[in-house]
C-alpha cells in the first residue's frame, strides 16, 4: 500500500474559483483558512534528529472552512462511514463523571460508546421545574430497565439542538405534561423522533388533543406503565432496525463504503488472535457497562461460560450483545468492531459450519419497516444488487414476517416491507445462512440467520395492500468485474504483514485517523529492531496519518526518519520509496518551497518510469503533484500538461473512477480560467457538473460549488442572466443543507447583488445585499472582512437612492468592522473611507 494518502483539496484562487486537487497531502474541499496547530504526540524522540525540527518559517496548516472527513487511498473516495466524535456521542445536557454510581443511583455519565443502545431516550422537562429530584426515581428506573442514560433537558432550545444533531438516530422522547402544545408541532415532524410519551404527576382532563399526533403513544402517570409502553415500542423498532443497514450497489456509482465493509470482513476473519480478542471483548464490555449491574452479570457469564454455549446462543439471547454487534456493523464504527471482533468472527464461523446447501427451492421471509427515502432508493435499484451490512434474521414462516411488517403501519414515516428471499439450490452463493432451530437461545424452528455483508439481487417489487409492499430478493453469484476491480485495488492498498497491519491501513484509507494512529503506534512499539524496512514503512504510515490531520511538521519528521532508514538499507522496496518521495515533496509544497517540492516529485518519477511493471496509480499521483506545484507557481500551462497526462490515464482505466475524473477536469478548468480562456473553462466546468449529477453520489454542497464556479465564469464574461441562474442553484442547495451554511448564502447573495449593480438594477442589488447581511448575521462564524464589505455595499445602494443618512451609518459601520480585524486590509479600509468622506 502507499502510505501516501491522496486527498482531495479545494482551494480558492484569487479569482474565486473553487478547485479540488489530488495531492499526497492536505485537505478536502472549499476555502482554506489557516488553523492552529494540533496537539503533539508520539514523535518527540525523532524531533532532535529532524532537519526541520526548528523550522520557524513554516506556514500554518490549512483545513476546510467547514471540516469534513479526509479522503484517502490512491484517489478512491472516502468511506461514508466515519466514527462519531466523543462530543457527538454525548448529550450536552449532562456532564460526564468518573465516579461509579450504584445500581440504585441514576447516572449522569453518558455511555462511552454510541452503539450500545439501539435508541436514544430524551426527557424534556418543563421550564419552570425547580429541580429533577421529584423525577429521580423515575429516571433511575427507566435507565436501569433499558440499560441506557436518559438525556435530560430543561431548556427547550438545547433539546431541539440535540435532536437536530441526531438525524441518523432513533429517538424516544418523554415530555412533561405542561410542555406547550406548540412544542409538539415543532418536534412531531422530526423524522428521528420515533415515539413521544407524555409523563405527568396529575392526569389532565383533556386528553383528546393527542389523537391528532400519531407519534404520541399516550399520557402516563405511572412510571411502570410508561416503562411497558416504551418497551413495547422498542421491541417493535428492533425488528425494523435493519432497514437503514441496506446498501444499494449501483455499478455505475460504485459505493466505496460497500467495498470497505467487504474488505473489513476479510481482514477480521483472517486475524488469528482468538485468545487475545476474547479478552479484549470482555474488557471492552466491562469498561462500557461498569454502572449497569444487569449487563455486568451477563459479561461475567460470557467470560466464565462462553464455551458452554454456541456463538448463536449468545447472539440470540436477547441481551445487549445483539444490539452491540448489529449497530456497530450498521454504523461502521470500526474501532468498536475491532474490539468485538471475536464475537463477530465466531458467529460467522458457526454460520459457515452450519450452512447446508438446500436440496430444493426455498423462500425465506423478513418483515420490517423502511423509511420512504430508503424505499424509493430500493425501487430505483430493481434488477441491481443490495447488501445487508449486519447479520440478517429471517423466517420460513411468511405469516410471522407479515405480522412484523404490518406492525409498522401506524408509523406514517415508514413503508411496511416483506422481503421474499429466494434460495436456488443449483446456484453457489457467498451469502451463507444457517437454521437456528438447534442453536438459538429460544430454540425457534423457523428462523434462519444470514452472515454479515450478504448480497442479493432485487427482483419484482409489488404492492400488496395500503403501505405494504413485497420485495423479491434472490441469492446472487455475481462477481461483477467493476466490484472485483475496486475490491482488488483496496485489497492491494491494505496489504500487510499481519492482520493488525491491514487493519491500520484500512482505518487510514477510511479516514479514521485517530484509530489508525493507535494501531500504528502499537505496531511501531512492538516492531523488531532488526526489521528496519518494516519499521521505516510504519513511520511512513504514521506520517501519512499526521499529514491527513494537518500535523505537517510531525509528518515531515516521520517521513524523513523513514527515508533515513530506507537509505541505510542495501536494497529497499522501490515502490515504498517513490511514495515516500511524493509525500515529502507535498510537505515542501505546503511550506511553499517549490523547488524542493519539484525535486522530490522528480525523484519519485525517475524511479517510477523505470519500474517494471509500470504502476499507473502511482504515476497518476506524481503527475497530480507536479500539476499542483506548478499551479502554485502560476505556471498554468505547465500545470495543465501534467493534469492532462493524469486525465489520459484515468480515461483508460477500467472501471472509470468518475470522482477522480471530475476533479481532474475541475483542476484543468481552473487553469483555463486563470489563463483567461473562459469558454474552455466553462465547457470543462459543465462537464464536471454533468459527471457529478449523473455518475456520483456526492454531498450536495460539492455540486453547489460547481454551480458557483460556472456562475463565476459567466460573471467574468458578462453573461449575467446565466451567472445569476447558477448562483441561485447553489443558493438553493445551501439553503436546504443542515446545518444551514449561512456564510455561503451570504457570499452568494453578495455576488448576485454585485451582478444586479453592474446591470444597473439598484433595487434588486439592494435586496440581495440586505439578504446577504441577514444571512451573515445568522452565521455562527461571520467573517469580518465580508461583513465590512457588505455594509459598504449597502452604503453605496443607500447613496444611489439618495438616502444619505443611512449611507453614512453603513459606511461608518464598514470602517469600524474593518479596523477591528486582526489584519485589516488597508487598501479596502481606504476605499471605505473614500466612500464615507464623499457623503459627509
CSV table of C-alpha atoms in Angstrom, one decimal, residues 746-747 772-773 776 782-793 814 817-818:
chain,number,residue,atom,x,y,z
A,746,UNK,CA,-24.3,35.5,2.3
A,747,UNK,CA,-21.4,35.2,-0.1
A,772,UNK,CA,-26.6,38.8,2.4
A,773,UNK,CA,-26.4,40.8,5.6
A,776,UNK,CA,-24.2,36.8,7.7
A,782,UNK,CA,-19.2,35.5,10.4
A,783,UNK,CA,-16.1,36.7,8.6
A,784,UNK,CA,-15.3,40.3,9.5
A,785,UNK,CA,-13.9,41.1,6.0
A,786,UNK,CA,-17.1,40.0,4.3
A,787,UNK,CA,-19.2,41.8,6.9
A,788,UNK,CA,-17.4,45.1,6.3
A,789,UNK,CA,-17.7,44.7,2.6
A,790,UNK,CA,-21.4,44.1,2.7
A,791,UNK,CA,-22.0,47.1,4.9
A,792,UNK,CA,-20.1,49.2,2.5
A,793,UNK,CA,-22.0,47.8,-0.5
A,814,UNK,CA,-17.9,49.1,7.4
A,817,UNK,CA,-15.6,46.5,11.4
A,818,UNK,CA,-12.5,46.6,9.2
